[in-house]
């Protein structure tokens, strides 16, 4: 404020990046010549120069101990600049101020503001040796806060500015990709995820494949997920989505193998149990003699036990045992029992239609009263293989902590 310039700055300040910190810290250790450097020789300004120098001392021991102490010094300076005011008649005009007097008047006029500024500067300089956030880090944190607050468009803008200042910054790339994902801007999100392949290919291809899955590009998604798998990705949610894509492509054996891997990690994973059982049915539906395997039947029974609070468990078991009953009548009774249980748990009767091969002959065998009381919804379909969300954190560093871990720590298992 007094000189129109910074007390000190690095010689190459204009060429330094915005987040450069050490060069600024280093130059603050140097001697600061504030007013004298401006060619000011008026002795009245030397006390003010001394006050400023003391406020800006690098060593905290050299600064004022309190704001009161600083205020006392400033009041002393003000008192030293006061001069008697000559009496003037109404017809007289005050004499013009000399250049030196004008400067003193300007100093006095802004002194209260200088006092506030110097106290603030002193407090800031007192923490130069403590860890602090750079402007770029603060902007990144702003993006994280906006994301956490559900302000995804604003978060995209903040992360974009970060990337303008620091191109290719992985943390900002992932944060922006996650915000774009929330906005369902799949192409843009995919581009940012793809740019992370040099940081962690397994997770980058995982998220790229997720975007392709959401855009219903099963071929691209399968290729991305395959690459992620070959790079060591074994996150459970990833595996479940990978199996889902294989089912979409009617690669039932591959899907079964993936579900088996999930169950080796989480033996009671409901989605894996259910879908491994249903894929066991899909493998033999077109074969007149082939029965669902013992593993397939066991999966259906276990899933029914775990999913006892809804109709999904008993409906899955009805489909599996209905397929078995097509080839061996000894399974009819179990199939009827499971289907009756599903209908009693409010399974809409129309949901049976997609599985007519397994249940067409079973439905008439269910007690008439149960069928009469069954729910009805012509548009209802049971989804056994929904697309699952990966972790929603915007923090790439947290995602990387999952590398090599089988169990996801940042998302709920189905």
Short mmCIF file of C-alpha atoms in Angstrom, two decimals:
data_model
loop_
_atom_site.label_atom_id
_atom_site.label_comp_id
_atom_site.label_asym_id
_atom_site.label_seq_id
_atom_site.Cartn_x
_atom_site.Cartn_y
_atom_site.Cartn_z
CA UNK A 1 0.00 0.00 0.00
CA UNK A 2 2.81 2.44 0.80
CA UNK A 3 5.00 1.69 -2.19
CA UNK A 4 2.72 0.12 -4.79
CA UNK A 5 4.72 -3.11 -4.92
CA UNK A 6 5.35 -6.36 -3.06
CA UNK A 7 7.93 -6.27 -0.25
CA UNK A 8 9.89 -9.02 -2.04
CA UNK A 9 9.38 -11.40 -4.93
CA UNK A 10 11.50 -13.94 -6.81
CA UNK A 11 13.52 -12.57 -9.71
CA UNK A 12 11.63 -14.89 -12.10
CA UNK A 13 8.22 -14.45 -10.48
CA UNK A 14 6.42 -13.83 -13.76
CA UNK A 15 7.65 -17.16 -15.17
CA UNK A 16 6.77 -19.30 -12.14
CA UNK A 17 3.66 -21.53 -12.15
CA UNK A 18 0.76 -20.48 -9.96
CA UNK A 19 1.38 -23.26 -7.46
CA UNK A 20 5.11 -22.53 -7.02
CA UNK A 21 5.78 -22.15 -3.30
CA UNK A 22 9.44 -22.66 -2.41
CA UNK A 23 10.83 -19.74 -4.49
CA UNK A 24 8.47 -17.34 -2.72
CA UNK A 25 9.40 -18.74 0.67
CA UNK A 26 13.11 -18.43 -0.09
CA UNK A 27 12.91 -14.78 -1.13
CA UNK A 28 11.03 -13.89 2.08
CA UNK A 29 14.17 -14.78 4.02
CA UNK A 30 16.04 -11.93 2.32
CA UNK A 31 16.42 -8.41 3.68
CA UNK A 32 13.47 -6.17 2.86
CA UNK A 33 14.10 -2.53 2.00
CA UNK A 34 10.72 -0.96 1.82
CA UNK A 35 10.63 2.84 1.64
CA UNK A 36 14.30 3.60 1.23
CA UNK A 37 14.30 1.70 -2.03
CA UNK A 38 11.86 4.25 -3.38
CA UNK A 39 14.37 7.07 -2.85
CA UNK A 40 12.37 8.47 0.07
CA UNK A 41 14.70 10.55 2.28
CA UNK A 42 12.17 12.41 4.39
CA UNK A 43 13.10 11.59 7.98
CA UNK A 44 9.43 11.57 9.00
CA UNK A 45 8.98 8.30 7.11
CA UNK A 46 11.83 6.41 8.73
CA UNK A 47 9.79 5.46 11.85
CA UNK A 48 7.04 4.15 9.58
CA UNK A 49 9.63 2.21 7.60
CA UNK A 50 10.89 0.68 10.84
CA UNK A 51 7.37 -0.36 11.82
CA UNK A 52 6.78 -2.03 8.47
CA UNK A 53 10.15 -3.81 8.64
CA UNK A 54 9.31 -5.16 12.06
CA UNK A 55 5.91 -6.42 10.90
CA UNK A 56 7.52 -8.26 7.99
CA UNK A 57 10.43 -9.81 9.92
CA UNK A 58 10.89 -13.44 8.84
CA UNK A 59 11.77 -14.54 12.38
CA UNK A 60 8.69 -14.36 14.58
CA UNK A 61 10.84 -13.13 17.49
CA UNK A 62 11.60 -9.99 15.49
CA UNK A 63 7.94 -9.05 14.99
CA UNK A 64 5.51 -7.23 17.28
CA UNK A 65 4.30 -9.51 20.04
CA UNK A 66 0.69 -8.31 19.79
CA UNK A 67 -1.67 -6.07 17.85
CA UNK A 68 -1.73 -3.69 20.85
CA UNK A 69 2.03 -3.27 20.62
CA UNK A 70 1.75 -2.52 16.91
CA UNK A 71 -1.07 -0.04 17.54
CA UNK A 72 1.05 1.79 20.13
CA UNK A 73 3.89 2.18 17.63
CA UNK A 74 1.53 3.43 14.95
CA UNK A 75 -0.05 5.97 17.31
CA UNK A 76 3.44 7.18 18.20
CA UNK A 77 4.20 7.68 14.53
CA UNK A 78 0.96 9.57 13.99
CA UNK A 79 1.69 11.86 16.91
CA UNK A 80 5.16 12.60 15.52
CA UNK A 81 3.70 13.79 12.22
CA UNK A 82 1.19 16.22 13.70
CA UNK A 83 1.95 19.92 13.18
CA UNK A 84 0.13 23.02 14.55
CA UNK A 85 -2.58 24.20 12.19
CA UNK A 86 -2.28 27.98 11.45
CA UNK A 87 -5.41 30.03 11.97
CA UNK A 88 -7.02 31.23 8.76
CA UNK A 89 -9.52 33.94 8.13
CA UNK A 90 -12.55 33.20 6.01
CA UNK A 91 -10.99 35.07 3.13
CA UNK A 92 -7.74 33.17 3.30
CA UNK A 93 -6.98 29.98 1.42
CA UNK A 94 -4.76 27.34 2.95
CA UNK A 95 -1.26 27.27 1.57
CA UNK A 96 -0.58 24.53 -0.95
CA UNK A 97 0.95 21.38 0.45
CA UNK A 98 4.53 20.65 -0.38
CA UNK A 99 5.32 17.34 -2.02
CA UNK A 100 6.68 15.99 1.26
CA UNK A 101 3.66 17.21 3.23
CA UNK A 102 1.32 15.71 0.68
CA UNK A 103 3.00 12.36 1.08
CA UNK A 104 2.77 12.61 4.85
CA UNK A 105 -0.93 13.41 4.55
CA UNK A 106 -1.42 10.40 2.32
CA UNK A 107 0.45 8.21 4.80
CA UNK A 108 -1.73 9.39 7.65
CA UNK A 109 -4.92 8.92 5.63
CA UNK A 110 -4.23 5.28 4.91
CA UNK A 111 -2.52 4.41 8.17
CA UNK A 112 -5.55 2.77 9.76
CA UNK A 113 -5.89 0.52 6.71
CA UNK A 114 -2.16 -0.17 6.76
CA UNK A 115 -2.41 -1.21 10.40
CA UNK A 116 -5.08 -3.79 9.60
CA UNK A 117 -3.13 -5.01 6.57
CA UNK A 118 0.14 -5.31 8.46
CA UNK A 119 -1.46 -7.28 11.28
CA UNK A 120 -2.93 -9.65 8.68
CA UNK A 121 0.37 -9.96 6.83
CA UNK A 122 2.19 -10.61 10.09
CA UNK A 123 -0.21 -13.42 10.95
CA UNK A 124 0.22 -14.95 7.49
CA UNK A 125 3.99 -14.68 7.55
CA UNK A 126 4.11 -16.21 11.02
CA UNK A 127 3.08 -19.54 9.54
CA UNK A 128 5.49 -19.69 6.59
CA UNK A 129 7.16 -22.79 7.95
CA UNK A 130 3.88 -24.63 8.52
CA UNK A 131 2.29 -26.86 5.84
CA UNK A 132 -0.19 -24.92 3.75
CA UNK A 133 -2.32 -25.39 0.68
CA UNK A 134 -1.32 -23.82 -2.60
CA UNK A 135 -3.93 -21.94 -4.67
CA UNK A 136 -4.24 -24.95 -6.98
CA UNK A 137 -4.84 -27.30 -4.07
CA UNK A 138 -7.46 -24.94 -2.67
CA UNK A 139 -9.24 -24.91 -6.02
CA UNK A 140 -9.10 -28.71 -6.13
CA UNK A 141 -10.56 -28.86 -2.62
CA UNK A 142 -13.31 -26.51 -3.77
CA UNK A 143 -14.18 -29.01 -6.50
CA UNK A 144 -14.27 -31.84 -3.95
CA UNK A 145 -16.55 -29.81 -1.66
CA UNK A 146 -18.89 -29.00 -4.55
CA UNK A 147 -19.02 -32.67 -5.51
CA UNK A 148 -19.81 -33.71 -1.93
CA UNK A 149 -22.58 -31.08 -1.86
CA UNK A 150 -24.13 -32.54 -5.02
CA UNK A 151 -23.16 -29.48 -7.09
CA UNK A 152 -21.74 -31.58 -9.92
CA UNK A 153 -21.77 -28.96 -12.68
CA UNK A 154 -19.88 -26.53 -10.43
CA UNK A 155 -17.41 -29.30 -9.54
CA UNK A 156 -16.80 -29.92 -13.24
CA UNK A 157 -15.98 -26.23 -13.69
CA UNK A 158 -13.57 -26.19 -10.72
CA UNK A 159 -11.75 -29.35 -11.84
CA UNK A 160 -11.57 -27.96 -15.39
CA UNK A 161 -9.80 -24.82 -14.14
CA UNK A 162 -7.39 -27.06 -12.24
CA UNK A 163 -6.61 -28.90 -15.46
CA UNK A 164 -6.12 -25.65 -17.35
CA UNK A 165 -3.50 -24.69 -14.80
CA UNK A 166 -2.00 -28.14 -14.45
CA UNK A 167 -2.77 -30.22 -17.57
CA UNK A 168 -3.03 -33.97 -17.08
CA UNK A 169 -3.33 -33.73 -13.27
CA UNK A 170 -4.70 -37.15 -12.30
CA UNK A 171 -6.58 -35.99 -9.20
CA UNK A 172 -8.49 -33.33 -11.13
CA UNK A 173 -9.09 -35.64 -14.10
CA UNK A 174 -10.72 -38.27 -11.92
CA UNK A 175 -12.70 -35.73 -9.91
CA UNK A 176 -14.09 -34.24 -13.11
CA UNK A 177 -14.82 -37.70 -14.55
CA UNK A 178 -16.79 -38.65 -11.44
CA UNK A 179 -18.78 -35.40 -11.57
CA UNK A 180 -19.49 -35.96 -15.28
CA UNK A 181 -20.59 -39.48 -14.45
CA UNK A 182 -23.09 -38.05 -11.97
CA UNK A 183 -24.39 -35.80 -14.75
CA UNK A 184 -24.61 -38.91 -17.01
CA UNK A 185 -22.27 -37.33 -19.54
CA UNK A 186 -20.79 -40.69 -20.40
CA UNK A 187 -18.63 -39.72 -23.41
CA UNK A 188 -16.92 -36.87 -21.54
CA UNK A 189 -16.45 -38.98 -18.41
CA UNK A 190 -15.03 -41.83 -20.49
CA UNK A 191 -12.43 -39.47 -22.00
CA UNK A 192 -11.22 -38.35 -18.56
CA UNK A 193 -11.14 -41.91 -17.20
CA UNK A 194 -9.17 -42.99 -20.27
CA UNK A 195 -6.54 -40.32 -19.56
CA UNK A 196 -5.76 -42.11 -16.27
CA UNK A 197 -4.46 -45.27 -17.92
CA UNK A 198 -0.85 -44.28 -17.35
CA UNK A 199 -1.54 -43.91 -13.61
CA UNK A 200 -3.41 -47.16 -12.94
CA UNK A 201 -4.55 -49.12 -16.02
CA UNK A 202 -6.68 -51.61 -14.04
CA UNK A 203 -8.90 -48.95 -12.49
CA UNK A 204 -8.85 -46.69 -15.55
CA UNK A 205 -10.14 -49.48 -17.81
CA UNK A 206 -12.66 -50.41 -15.10
CA UNK A 207 -14.27 -46.97 -15.26
CA UNK A 208 -13.95 -46.70 -19.04
CA UNK A 209 -15.75 -50.04 -19.35
CA UNK A 210 -18.41 -48.83 -16.94
CA UNK A 211 -19.12 -45.84 -19.22
CA UNK A 212 -19.34 -48.12 -22.26
CA UNK A 213 -21.74 -50.34 -20.32
CA UNK A 214 -23.94 -47.34 -19.53
CA UNK A 215 -23.91 -46.43 -23.23
CA UNK A 216 -24.97 -50.03 -24.04
CA UNK A 217 -21.82 -50.71 -26.04
CA UNK A 218 -21.41 -54.29 -24.86
CA UNK A 219 -18.54 -55.13 -27.18
CA UNK A 220 -16.43 -52.16 -26.09
CA UNK A 221 -17.32 -52.69 -22.46
CA UNK A 222 -16.33 -56.36 -22.62
CA UNK A 223 -12.96 -55.42 -24.15
CA UNK A 224 -12.34 -52.75 -21.48
CA UNK A 225 -13.33 -55.05 -18.63
CA UNK A 226 -11.18 -57.84 -20.06
CA UNK A 227 -8.18 -55.51 -20.10
CA UNK A 228 -8.88 -54.40 -16.53
CA UNK A 229 -9.17 -58.05 -15.46
CA UNK A 230 -5.91 -58.97 -17.17
CA UNK A 231 -4.25 -56.03 -15.39
CA UNK A 232 -5.21 -57.57 -12.05
CA UNK A 233 -8.57 -55.95 -11.27
CA UNK A 234 -10.55 -58.12 -8.81
CA UNK A 235 -12.90 -55.62 -7.20
CA UNK A 236 -16.18 -57.45 -6.51
CA UNK A 237 -18.41 -54.81 -8.08
CA UNK A 238 -16.19 -54.85 -11.15
CA UNK A 239 -16.51 -58.63 -11.42
CA UNK A 240 -20.31 -58.48 -11.13
CA UNK A 241 -20.52 -55.90 -13.90
CA UNK A 242 -18.08 -57.89 -16.01
CA UNK A 243 -20.27 -60.98 -15.65
CA UNK A 244 -23.32 -58.92 -16.56
CA UNK A 245 -21.71 -57.86 -19.84
CA UNK A 246 -20.86 -61.50 -20.61
CA UNK A 247 -24.50 -62.43 -20.05
CA UNK A 248 -25.58 -59.68 -22.44
CA UNK A 249 -23.26 -61.23 -25.02
CA UNK A 250 -24.64 -64.71 -24.20
CA UNK A 251 -21.23 -65.89 -22.99
CA UNK A 252 -22.75 -67.97 -20.22
CA UNK A 253 -19.71 -70.12 -19.39
CA UNK A 254 -17.55 -67.00 -19.01
CA UNK A 255 -20.20 -65.44 -16.78
CA UNK A 256 -20.34 -68.56 -14.59
CA UNK A 257 -16.56 -68.49 -14.18
CA UNK A 258 -16.64 -64.84 -13.11
CA UNK A 259 -19.45 -65.48 -10.62
CA UNK A 260 -17.43 -68.38 -9.23
CA UNK A 261 -14.53 -66.00 -8.68
CA UNK A 262 -16.84 -63.61 -6.83
CA UNK A 263 -18.02 -66.44 -4.61
CA UNK A 264 -14.44 -67.42 -3.86
CA UNK A 265 -14.07 -63.90 -2.42
CA UNK A 266 -17.55 -63.55 -0.89
CA UNK A 267 -19.16 -67.00 -0.45
CA UNK A 268 -22.59 -65.54 0.33
CA UNK A 269 -22.75 -62.89 -2.36
CA UNK A 270 -26.42 -63.05 -3.32
CA UNK A 271 -26.13 -61.71 -6.82
CA UNK A 272 -23.38 -64.16 -7.70
CA UNK A 273 -25.30 -67.11 -6.24
CA UNK A 274 -28.51 -66.20 -8.06
CA UNK A 275 -26.93 -65.55 -11.42
CA UNK A 276 -24.56 -68.51 -11.36
CA UNK A 277 -27.68 -70.64 -10.81
CA UNK A 278 -29.59 -68.95 -13.65
CA UNK A 279 -26.61 -69.22 -16.00
CA UNK A 280 -26.50 -72.92 -15.17
CA UNK A 281 -30.09 -73.06 -16.43
CA UNK A 282 -29.25 -71.05 -19.56
CA UNK A 283 -26.50 -73.55 -20.44
CA UNK A 284 -28.90 -76.51 -20.57
CA UNK A 285 -32.21 -74.96 -21.64
CA UNK A 286 -31.77 -76.01 -25.28
CA UNK A 287 -30.60 -79.51 -24.35
CA UNK A 288 -33.38 -82.08 -24.00
CA UNK A 289 -31.46 -84.34 -21.64
CA UNK A 290 -28.92 -82.16 -19.83
CA UNK A 291 -29.86 -81.33 -16.26
CA UNK A 292 -28.85 -78.28 -14.24
CA UNK A 293 -25.73 -79.20 -12.30
CA UNK A 294 -25.70 -80.00 -8.59
CA UNK A 295 -23.87 -76.70 -8.07
CA UNK A 296 -26.64 -74.86 -9.92
CA UNK A 297 -29.35 -76.44 -7.70
CA UNK A 298 -27.35 -75.76 -4.54
CA UNK A 299 -26.86 -72.10 -5.54
CA UNK A 300 -30.61 -71.67 -5.98
CA UNK A 301 -31.39 -73.19 -2.58
CA UNK A 302 -28.76 -71.03 -0.83
CA UNK A 303 -29.92 -67.86 -2.58
CA UNK A 304 -33.50 -68.60 -1.60
CA UNK A 305 -32.39 -68.96 2.02
CA UNK A 306 -30.46 -65.68 1.98
CA UNK A 307 -33.18 -63.78 0.09
CA UNK A 308 -36.07 -64.99 2.23
CA UNK A 309 -37.51 -61.51 2.74
CA UNK A 310 -38.51 -61.07 -0.91
CA UNK A 311 -39.91 -63.14 -3.76
CA UNK A 312 -36.60 -63.05 -5.67
CA UNK A 313 -35.07 -66.00 -3.85
CA UNK A 314 -38.00 -68.37 -4.26
CA UNK A 315 -38.61 -67.20 -7.85
CA UNK A 316 -34.99 -67.96 -8.79
CA UNK A 317 -35.30 -71.41 -7.20
CA UNK A 318 -38.58 -72.00 -9.04
CA UNK A 319 -36.88 -71.30 -12.38
CA UNK A 320 -33.93 -73.58 -11.61
CA UNK A 321 -36.03 -76.47 -10.32
CA UNK A 322 -38.57 -75.88 -13.11
CA UNK A 323 -35.79 -76.53 -15.62
CA UNK A 324 -34.79 -79.65 -13.70
CA UNK A 325 -38.45 -80.79 -13.65
CA UNK A 326 -38.57 -80.63 -17.46
CA UNK A 327 -36.07 -83.47 -17.54
CA UNK A 328 -36.81 -85.28 -14.27
CA UNK A 329 -40.32 -85.29 -12.78
CA UNK A 330 -38.93 -85.83 -9.29
CA UNK A 331 -38.18 -82.10 -9.19
CA UNK A 332 -41.75 -81.00 -9.98
CA UNK A 333 -42.89 -80.80 -6.37
CA UNK A 334 -40.00 -78.52 -5.37
CA UNK A 335 -40.53 -76.27 -8.39
CA UNK A 336 -44.24 -75.89 -7.55
CA UNK A 337 -43.44 -75.15 -3.91
CA UNK A 338 -40.92 -72.44 -4.77
CA UNK A 339 -43.23 -70.78 -7.31
CA UNK A 340 -46.14 -70.79 -4.86
CA UNK A 341 -43.91 -69.16 -2.25
CA UNK A 342 -42.84 -66.44 -4.71
CA UNK A 343 -46.47 -65.68 -5.63
CA UNK A 344 -47.41 -65.49 -1.95
CA UNK A 345 -44.63 -62.95 -1.50
CA UNK A 346 -46.29 -60.72 -4.12
CA UNK A 347 -44.47 -61.77 -7.27
CA UNK A 348 -46.71 -60.50 -10.13
CA UNK A 349 -48.02 -63.46 -12.08
CA UNK A 350 -46.98 -61.82 -15.37
CA UNK A 351 -43.31 -61.97 -14.31
CA UNK A 352 -43.41 -65.70 -15.05
CA UNK A 353 -43.81 -65.18 -18.83
CA UNK A 354 -40.10 -64.67 -19.73
CA UNK A 355 -39.39 -68.07 -18.13
CA UNK A 356 -42.23 -69.97 -19.77
CA UNK A 357 -39.90 -72.81 -20.82
CA UNK A 358 -39.21 -73.61 -17.17
CA UNK A 359 -42.54 -72.61 -15.58
CA UNK A 360 -45.30 -73.09 -18.17
CA UNK A 361 -46.06 -76.58 -16.90
CA UNK A 362 -45.54 -75.57 -13.26
CA UNK A 363 -47.99 -72.66 -12.97
CA UNK A 364 -51.19 -74.83 -13.32
CA UNK A 365 -49.94 -77.05 -10.50
CA UNK A 366 -49.84 -74.16 -8.00
CA UNK A 367 -52.87 -74.07 -5.71
CA UNK A 368 -55.75 -72.21 -7.37
CA UNK A 369 -56.32 -69.99 -4.33
CA UNK A 370 -52.68 -68.80 -4.46
CA UNK A 371 -52.99 -68.07 -8.17
CA UNK A 372 -56.24 -66.18 -7.65
CA UNK A 373 -54.64 -64.00 -4.99
CA UNK A 374 -51.46 -63.38 -6.95
CA UNK A 375 -50.41 -59.82 -7.73
CA UNK A 376 -50.74 -58.52 -11.29
CA UNK A 377 -48.53 -56.08 -13.17
CA UNK A 378 -48.23 -56.62 -16.95
CA UNK A 379 -45.15 -54.37 -17.16
CA UNK A 380 -43.24 -55.95 -14.27
CA UNK A 381 -39.97 -57.72 -14.93
CA UNK A 382 -37.53 -59.13 -12.40
CA UNK A 383 -33.99 -57.88 -12.90
CA UNK A 384 -31.42 -60.38 -11.70
CA UNK A 385 -28.44 -58.63 -13.31
CA UNK A 386 -28.67 -54.86 -12.75
CA UNK A 387 -25.74 -52.61 -13.56
CA UNK A 388 -23.90 -51.78 -10.35
CA UNK A 389 -22.31 -48.48 -9.40
CA UNK A 390 -18.61 -48.42 -8.63
CA UNK A 391 -17.28 -46.25 -5.87
CA UNK A 392 -18.62 -42.70 -6.08
CA UNK A 393 -15.71 -40.99 -4.34
CA UNK A 394 -14.12 -38.18 -6.40
CA UNK A 395 -10.73 -38.96 -4.84
CA UNK A 396 -8.36 -40.80 -7.18
CA UNK A 397 -5.92 -41.36 -4.33
CA UNK A 398 -8.60 -43.30 -2.44
CA UNK A 399 -9.36 -45.40 -5.51
CA UNK A 400 -5.69 -46.30 -5.81
CA UNK A 401 -5.75 -47.59 -2.25
CA UNK A 402 -8.10 -50.31 -3.51
CA UNK A 403 -5.49 -51.64 -5.94
CA UNK A 404 -4.78 -55.25 -5.13
CA UNK A 405 -7.77 -55.49 -2.82
CA UNK A 406 -10.52 -57.99 -3.59
CA UNK A 407 -13.22 -56.40 -1.45
CA UNK A 408 -14.40 -52.88 -2.31
CA UNK A 409 -14.03 -50.52 0.62
CA UNK A 410 -15.84 -47.50 -0.80
CA UNK A 411 -19.06 -49.00 -2.10
CA UNK A 412 -21.72 -51.29 -0.68
CA UNK A 413 -21.82 -54.87 -1.82
CA UNK A 414 -25.14 -55.94 -3.35
#
